[in-house]
Every structure is written in C-alpha cells, then in structure tokens.
C-alpha cells in the first residue's frame, strides 16, 4: 500500500482519517459525494488518538498515523461516539497498542463493551472532566443524542480546537481538508442534508450542545465526517442554531407519487397556484427522488404538501415509506397540506393527514381527494388552493 500522509491541522495535531470515495448509501442515506471518517492524532507527551475510522479503512488510518508516530506508541484513544463508522477500527488498533486507554462516556463504555465484547482499559469521563496529556489538557463535554446517547465532544483549549464527532459533519469525500477549499454552497447543502437525515429529531439537544460549546474559545471545528471548519465557523454555527429552532424558508415543497397521473396532475396544478401567489415551489416525485434528498428540502421548506393516490385502501408504498422516515425525523413547525386521488375507497389522504397531525403541523385547509380524473372546475380549485396556501404562508 502507498504510504499515505497525515495532514497537520494545528501544530502537532494531525488528521489521520480515511476517505470513503465509493460509498453511495450510508445506512439508507444517499451519499452522492461519498464521505470521510475523520480521526485526529495529537502528538503530545501522551500520544492521543481521537476517534477511529470505519473498519475497512483501518489500513488507511494506520498508514497516516505511521507518517507521524509508531501506532504502538498511542497511549490514549478517545471514543467520542460508539457508532461503528468511528469505532470500527478500535479492535485492530488495540491489538497494535494493547495498553492504550479508551476514553469514553458512561454510555460509550457500555456500547463499546456490548458491541466488541472486549475488556479494554476503559476510562469513563463525565461532562466537564479533563485529561492531561502533556502540553495540553483535553476537556470532554457530553452532547447526548447528537448523534447517540453516548455522544461527546473533545476540546483542546491550547489549540482552540473542537472535535465534536458527528456534529457539524458533512458526507463529502475529498482530498481538500478545510472548508475554505470547497464552495460554501456545496458545504451548506451537505451539512444541511447531514443535519436533516441524522440530527433533525434532536433539535432541543442540539440547542443544549450549542450552549455548552458557546463559552469555548474555538477557531477550528474538526468533525468526524467531511471537511474541517476554520473559515466558516460562525456561518455553520448559525445554520445549526436555525435548524435546531426548526426555522425554515418561506418556500413550498410538494412530495407525491402517482399511479395513473391524476395525483401528479394535482401536484402540478397546485404548484401553479403557489407560483401565482409568489411562492417558490419544488416538486419531488417519490419515484425519482431519494427520500434522504427530499428530507433536506423538508428541513428548508415551511410549507409541505403531500400527495398520494389510494392503493389497496391505504397509502401508496412509496409515500408510506417516506412518511415512516419523516415520522422518525420529526420535523416541526411546518404547514401541511394533503391531496390525492382514488377510484374507490380514498383512504390515503386521511391516513397522511393523521400522520402529519401527530407531528403537530399546522393544517389550515382540508385535503383534496379527487375521484378518477379532475374536471375543469376541479383543476381551477387546485390552482385556487395553491394560491390560498401561498398567501397563508
Ligand atoms: Fe458518524 Fe453517528 O456516526
């Protein structure tokens, strides 16, 4: 294997992660740009590694660590988060450095023991605990549910460096390591997609995490996925703050699927009405768009319109799957509207309304449920409801 280089991000702090160029599906989330698993090596009196990489990129991480130090000399391994994209290389690494201490939260220890069935040297740290590693003292702050109950951040005041694991991540595979080396539009899009698909259910916990890190003197945020923030820190923190408060843009998103074209026609007619009212609208067909991309638009849009025909007395399976995903991610403070079509039965619209009602969305107008093919008056009504919804927004 070619020797891979570590990247020094601060004096004696190195990125030693792995780049997953090929991954296009991350537990159901479409990752068109691939991703990275970022591990950070701190060369101090006690050599410390913060997080590891997915198991199949172990050799890549070791090659980068070996560029700086002999991996056997690692004394501390901080595990900020149990999920296997960050802990997957622990077993092999601890075979190389068996005396290393694994530093993690209480839930972290439980999770790592349960997952790997190994009796490693664990050191459990509470929120606010510190660890002297030589010229540096590392601080640990627990941020439960961002992304799992075990999640914590590591902070090095000497380096003004925050290592927050999943928080502020983006699924981007690149040889660029820093935010100012890529376009803000791409970063914002991928950070939003990451937030929408991974962190959105935990807005309150994100707010707590943001409060916990606010007093810290930080000039670099190095997450466990994607690029390192050094030039756009205030911009990405501001975005997180908006997302955590469920603030969205004054725009509409229509998500639908269709069997014989009526629900599709309805989507396009309602969109005309919305556009006439001056509202920007995006139409997403569930047949051609991945649910993880649609969820990113849900994060950004205040008004969400959902359309499905009735199939077998219920919702079309594509919409059913999307609603299952939506329910789990629990977007809040949305305005909702439901439409659909049927030959007989017609239960889909009611079922969809029930689900978005459980999310406490504002549903200002009753659904429209059309039998077979819309006539001229019904077409006109669809445009009118689009217009009314636009004005309501
Ligand atoms: Fe990147 Fe929750 O793991």
Coordinates of C-alpha atoms in Angstrom, one line a residue, residues 66-393:
X66 CA 2.6 5.9 10.9
X67 CA 3.5 9.0 8.9
X68 CA 3.7 10.8 12.3
X69 CA 4.3 8.2 15.0
X70 CA 4.6 4.5 15.6
X71 CA 0.9 3.4 16.2
X72 CA 2.1 1.2 19.0
X73 CA 3.0 4.3 21.0
X74 CA -0.6 5.5 21.2
X75 CA -1.5 5.8 24.9
X76 CA -5.0 7.3 24.7
X77 CA -7.8 6.6 22.3
X78 CA -10.8 8.9 22.8
X79 CA -14.0 7.4 21.6
X80 CA -16.4 10.4 21.3
X81 CA -19.1 8.1 19.8
X82 CA -19.8 4.4 19.7
X83 CA -21.3 4.2 16.2
X84 CA -19.2 1.8 14.1
X85 CA -18.2 4.4 11.5
X86 CA -16.0 5.8 14.2
X87 CA -15.3 2.8 16.4
X88 CA -14.9 0.1 13.8
X89 CA -11.1 0.2 13.8
X90 CA -10.8 0.0 17.6
X91 CA -10.3 -3.8 17.8
X92 CA -7.4 -3.9 15.3
X93 CA -5.9 -0.7 16.8
X94 CA -6.0 -2.1 20.3
X95 CA -4.3 -5.3 19.1
X96 CA -1.4 -3.0 18.0
X97 CA -1.5 -0.8 21.1
X98 CA -3.0 -3.2 23.8
X99 CA -2.1 -0.9 26.7
X100 CA -3.8 2.1 25.3
X101 CA -6.7 3.6 27.4
X102 CA -10.0 4.0 25.8
X103 CA -11.6 7.2 27.0
X104 CA -15.3 7.5 26.6
X105 CA -18.6 8.4 28.3
X106 CA -20.5 6.0 30.5
X107 CA -22.9 5.1 27.7
X108 CA -19.9 4.9 25.4
X109 CA -18.2 2.2 27.6
X110 CA -21.5 0.3 27.7
X111 CA -21.9 0.5 24.0
X112 CA -18.3 -0.4 23.1
X113 CA -18.3 -3.4 25.6
X114 CA -21.6 -4.6 24.2
X115 CA -20.5 -4.2 20.6
X116 CA -17.0 -5.5 20.6
X117 CA -17.1 -7.9 23.7
X118 CA -13.6 -6.7 24.7
X119 CA -12.2 -5.9 28.1
X120 CA -10.1 -2.9 27.1
X121 CA -8.6 -0.4 29.5
X122 CA -11.6 1.9 29.7
X123 CA -11.6 5.3 31.4
X124 CA -15.0 6.8 31.7
X125 CA -15.2 10.6 31.6
X126 CA -18.2 12.8 32.7
X127 CA -19.1 16.0 31.1
X128 CA -16.6 18.7 32.3
X129 CA -13.8 16.2 33.0
X130 CA -10.3 16.9 31.8
X131 CA -7.3 14.8 30.8
X132 CA -3.7 16.0 31.0
X133 CA -1.8 14.6 28.0
X134 CA 1.4 16.8 28.4
X135 CA 1.4 20.3 26.9
X136 CA -2.4 20.0 26.6
X137 CA -5.4 19.3 28.8
X138 CA -8.3 17.9 26.9
X139 CA -11.8 18.7 28.0
X140 CA -14.8 16.5 27.5
X141 CA -18.4 17.7 27.1
X142 CA -21.3 15.3 26.7
X143 CA -23.8 16.0 23.9
X144 CA -26.3 13.2 24.3
X145 CA -28.3 12.4 21.1
X146 CA -26.1 14.4 18.8
X147 CA -26.0 11.8 17.5
X148 CA -26.5 8.9 20.0
X149 CA -26.9 8.9 23.8
X150 CA -23.2 8.3 24.2
X151 CA -22.0 11.2 22.1
X152 CA -19.5 13.7 23.5
X153 CA -17.1 16.3 22.2
X154 CA -13.4 16.7 22.9
X155 CA -12.0 20.2 23.2
X156 CA -8.4 21.3 23.3
X157 CA -8.2 24.9 24.7
X158 CA -4.5 25.1 23.8
X159 CA -5.3 24.6 20.2
X160 CA -8.7 26.3 20.3
X161 CA -9.9 23.1 18.6
X162 CA -13.2 21.4 19.0
X163 CA -13.6 17.8 18.0
X164 CA -17.4 17.3 18.0
X165 CA -17.6 14.0 16.2
X166 CA -20.9 13.8 14.2
X167 CA -22.0 17.4 14.9
X168 CA -21.1 19.8 12.1
X169 CA -20.3 16.8 9.8
X170 CA -21.0 16.5 6.1
X171 CA -20.8 13.5 3.9
X172 CA -18.2 14.7 1.4
X173 CA -15.2 12.6 0.2
X174 CA -12.4 15.0 -0.9
X175 CA -8.7 15.5 -0.7
X176 CA -9.5 19.0 0.5
X177 CA -9.5 19.0 4.2
X178 CA -10.7 22.5 5.0
X179 CA -14.0 24.4 4.4
X180 CA -12.3 27.3 2.6
X181 CA -11.0 24.9 0.0
X182 CA -14.6 24.0 -1.2
X183 CA -17.5 26.0 -2.3
X184 CA -19.8 27.2 0.5
X185 CA -22.9 26.1 -1.5
X186 CA -21.7 22.5 -1.5
X187 CA -20.8 22.6 2.2
X188 CA -24.1 24.2 3.2
X189 CA -26.0 21.6 1.1
X190 CA -24.2 18.6 2.5
X191 CA -24.2 20.0 6.1
X192 CA -28.0 20.6 5.8
X193 CA -28.5 17.1 4.3
X194 CA -26.5 15.6 7.2
X195 CA -28.4 17.6 9.8
X196 CA -31.8 16.7 8.2
X197 CA -31.1 13.0 8.0
X198 CA -29.1 12.5 11.2
X199 CA -29.7 15.2 13.7
X200 CA -33.1 16.7 13.0
X201 CA -35.1 14.8 15.7
X202 CA -32.8 16.2 18.4
X203 CA -33.3 20.0 18.0
X204 CA -33.6 20.5 21.8
X205 CA -30.4 18.5 22.4
X206 CA -28.6 20.5 19.6
X207 CA -29.6 23.7 21.3
X208 CA -28.1 22.4 24.6
X209 CA -24.9 21.3 22.8
X210 CA -24.6 24.7 21.2
X211 CA -25.0 26.4 24.6
X212 CA -22.4 24.0 26.0
X213 CA -19.8 24.9 23.4
X214 CA -20.7 28.7 23.2
X215 CA -18.3 29.7 26.0
X216 CA -15.4 27.8 24.5
X217 CA -12.7 29.7 22.6
X218 CA -12.7 28.0 19.2
X219 CA -11.0 28.8 15.9
X220 CA -11.4 25.3 14.4
X221 CA -14.1 22.7 14.4
X222 CA -13.0 19.3 13.2
X223 CA -15.9 16.9 12.8
X224 CA -15.8 13.2 12.1
X225 CA -17.2 13.5 8.6
X226 CA -16.2 15.8 5.7
X227 CA -14.1 18.9 5.9
X228 CA -12.8 20.9 8.9
X229 CA -14.3 24.2 9.6
X230 CA -11.8 27.1 10.1
X231 CA -13.2 29.9 7.9
X232 CA -16.9 29.5 8.1
X233 CA -17.4 28.6 11.8
X234 CA -19.9 31.4 12.6
X235 CA -21.8 30.6 9.4
X236 CA -22.2 26.9 10.2
X237 CA -23.0 27.5 13.9
X238 CA -25.7 30.0 12.8
X239 CA -27.2 27.4 10.4
X240 CA -27.2 24.8 13.2
X241 CA -28.9 27.3 15.5
X242 CA -31.6 27.9 12.9
X243 CA -32.1 24.2 12.2
X244 CA -32.2 23.4 16.0
X245 CA -35.0 26.0 16.3
X246 CA -36.8 24.4 13.3
X247 CA -36.6 27.7 11.3
X248 CA -37.3 27.2 7.6
X249 CA -37.6 29.3 4.5
X250 CA -40.7 30.7 3.0
X251 CA -41.0 28.1 0.3
X252 CA -43.1 25.1 -0.6
X253 CA -42.2 21.5 -1.2
X254 CA -44.6 19.2 -3.0
X255 CA -43.9 15.5 -2.4
X256 CA -46.0 13.0 -4.3
X257 CA -46.3 9.8 -6.2
X258 CA -48.9 8.8 -8.7
X259 CA -50.4 5.7 -10.3
X260 CA -52.3 6.8 -13.4
X261 CA -51.3 10.5 -13.5
X262 CA -54.1 12.2 -11.5
X263 CA -52.2 12.9 -8.3
X264 CA -49.3 14.1 -10.5
X265 CA -51.6 16.5 -12.3
X266 CA -52.8 17.7 -9.0
X267 CA -49.3 18.4 -7.8
X268 CA -48.5 20.5 -10.9
X269 CA -51.8 22.4 -10.8
X270 CA -51.3 23.2 -7.0
X271 CA -47.8 24.3 -7.9
X272 CA -49.1 26.7 -10.5
X273 CA -51.3 28.3 -7.8
X274 CA -48.4 28.6 -5.4
X275 CA -46.2 30.2 -8.0
X276 CA -49.0 32.7 -8.9
X277 CA -49.0 33.7 -5.2
X278 CA -45.3 34.5 -5.4
X279 CA -44.1 31.4 -3.5
X280 CA -41.1 29.4 -4.7
X281 CA -42.0 25.7 -5.0
X282 CA -40.2 22.5 -5.6
X283 CA -41.9 19.3 -6.8
X284 CA -40.4 16.0 -5.8
X285 CA -41.7 12.8 -7.3
X286 CA -41.0 9.9 -4.9
X287 CA -40.3 7.6 -7.9
X288 CA -37.3 9.7 -9.0
X289 CA -36.0 11.3 -5.8
X290 CA -34.3 9.7 -2.9
X291 CA -36.1 10.2 0.5
X292 CA -32.8 11.4 2.1
X293 CA -32.7 14.3 -0.5
X294 CA -36.4 15.1 -0.1
X295 CA -35.8 15.3 3.7
X296 CA -33.2 18.0 3.1
X297 CA -35.8 20.1 1.3
X298 CA -38.2 19.4 4.2
X299 CA -35.7 21.0 6.5
X300 CA -35.5 24.1 4.4
X301 CA -39.2 24.5 3.5
X302 CA -42.0 25.9 5.7
X303 CA -44.9 24.5 3.6
X304 CA -45.0 20.8 2.8
X305 CA -47.7 19.3 0.5
X306 CA -48.0 15.6 0.4
X307 CA -49.9 13.7 -2.4
X308 CA -50.8 10.1 -2.8
X309 CA -53.5 8.1 -4.5
X310 CA -55.2 5.3 -2.6
X311 CA -53.9 1.8 -3.2
X312 CA -55.5 -1.2 -1.5
X313 CA -57.4 1.0 0.8
X314 CA -54.3 2.8 2.0
X315 CA -51.3 4.9 1.1
X316 CA -49.1 4.2 -1.9
X317 CA -46.0 2.3 -0.6
X318 CA -43.5 4.9 -1.8
X319 CA -45.4 7.6 0.2
X320 CA -45.8 5.2 3.1
X321 CA -42.1 4.6 3.2
X322 CA -41.4 8.4 3.1
X323 CA -43.9 9.0 5.9
X324 CA -42.2 6.4 8.1
X325 CA -38.9 8.2 7.5
X326 CA -40.5 11.6 8.1
X327 CA -42.1 10.5 11.3
X328 CA -38.8 9.2 12.7
X329 CA -37.1 12.5 11.8
X330 CA -39.9 14.6 13.4
X331 CA -39.6 17.9 11.6
X332 CA -41.5 20.6 13.5
X333 CA -43.2 24.0 12.9
X334 CA -44.4 23.1 9.3
X335 CA -47.6 24.0 7.5
X336 CA -49.0 20.9 5.8
X337 CA -51.5 20.1 3.1
X338 CA -52.6 16.7 1.7
X339 CA -54.0 15.8 -1.7
X340 CA -54.7 12.6 -3.6
X341 CA -56.9 10.7 -5.9
X342 CA -58.8 7.4 -5.9
X343 CA -61.1 5.1 -7.9
X344 CA -63.0 3.9 -4.9
X345 CA -62.1 3.8 -1.2
X346 CA -60.0 7.0 -1.0
X347 CA -58.4 6.4 2.4
X348 CA -54.8 7.6 1.6
X349 CA -55.4 11.3 2.3
X350 CA -56.9 10.8 5.7
X351 CA -54.1 8.5 6.7
X352 CA -51.5 11.0 5.6
X353 CA -53.3 13.8 7.5
X354 CA -53.3 11.7 10.6
X355 CA -49.6 11.2 10.5
X356 CA -48.7 14.9 9.9
X357 CA -51.3 15.8 12.6
X358 CA -49.3 13.6 15.0
X359 CA -46.2 15.8 14.1
X360 CA -48.3 18.8 15.2
X361 CA -48.1 20.5 11.9
X362 CA -50.4 23.4 11.1
X363 CA -53.0 22.1 8.6
X364 CA -55.0 25.2 7.6
X365 CA -57.1 23.6 4.8
X366 CA -58.9 20.4 4.4
X367 CA -57.4 17.9 2.0
X368 CA -58.5 17.5 -1.6
X369 CA -59.3 13.9 -2.7
X370 CA -60.3 13.5 -6.3
X371 CA -62.2 10.7 -7.9
X372 CA -60.6 9.5 -11.2
X373 CA -59.9 12.4 -13.5
X374 CA -60.3 16.1 -12.5
X375 CA -62.7 18.2 -14.5
X376 CA -62.2 21.9 -15.3
X377 CA -63.7 23.1 -12.0
X378 CA -61.6 20.8 -10.0
X379 CA -58.5 22.0 -11.9
X380 CA -59.4 25.5 -11.0
X381 CA -59.9 24.6 -7.4
X382 CA -56.5 23.0 -7.3
X383 CA -54.9 26.3 -8.5
X384 CA -57.0 28.2 -6.0
X385 CA -55.9 26.1 -3.1
X386 CA -52.2 26.6 -4.2
X387 CA -52.8 30.3 -4.3
X388 CA -54.5 30.2 -0.8
X389 CA -51.7 28.2 0.7
X390 CA -49.2 30.6 -0.8
X391 CA -50.9 33.5 0.7
X392 CA -51.3 31.7 4.1
X393 CA -47.5 31.1 4.0

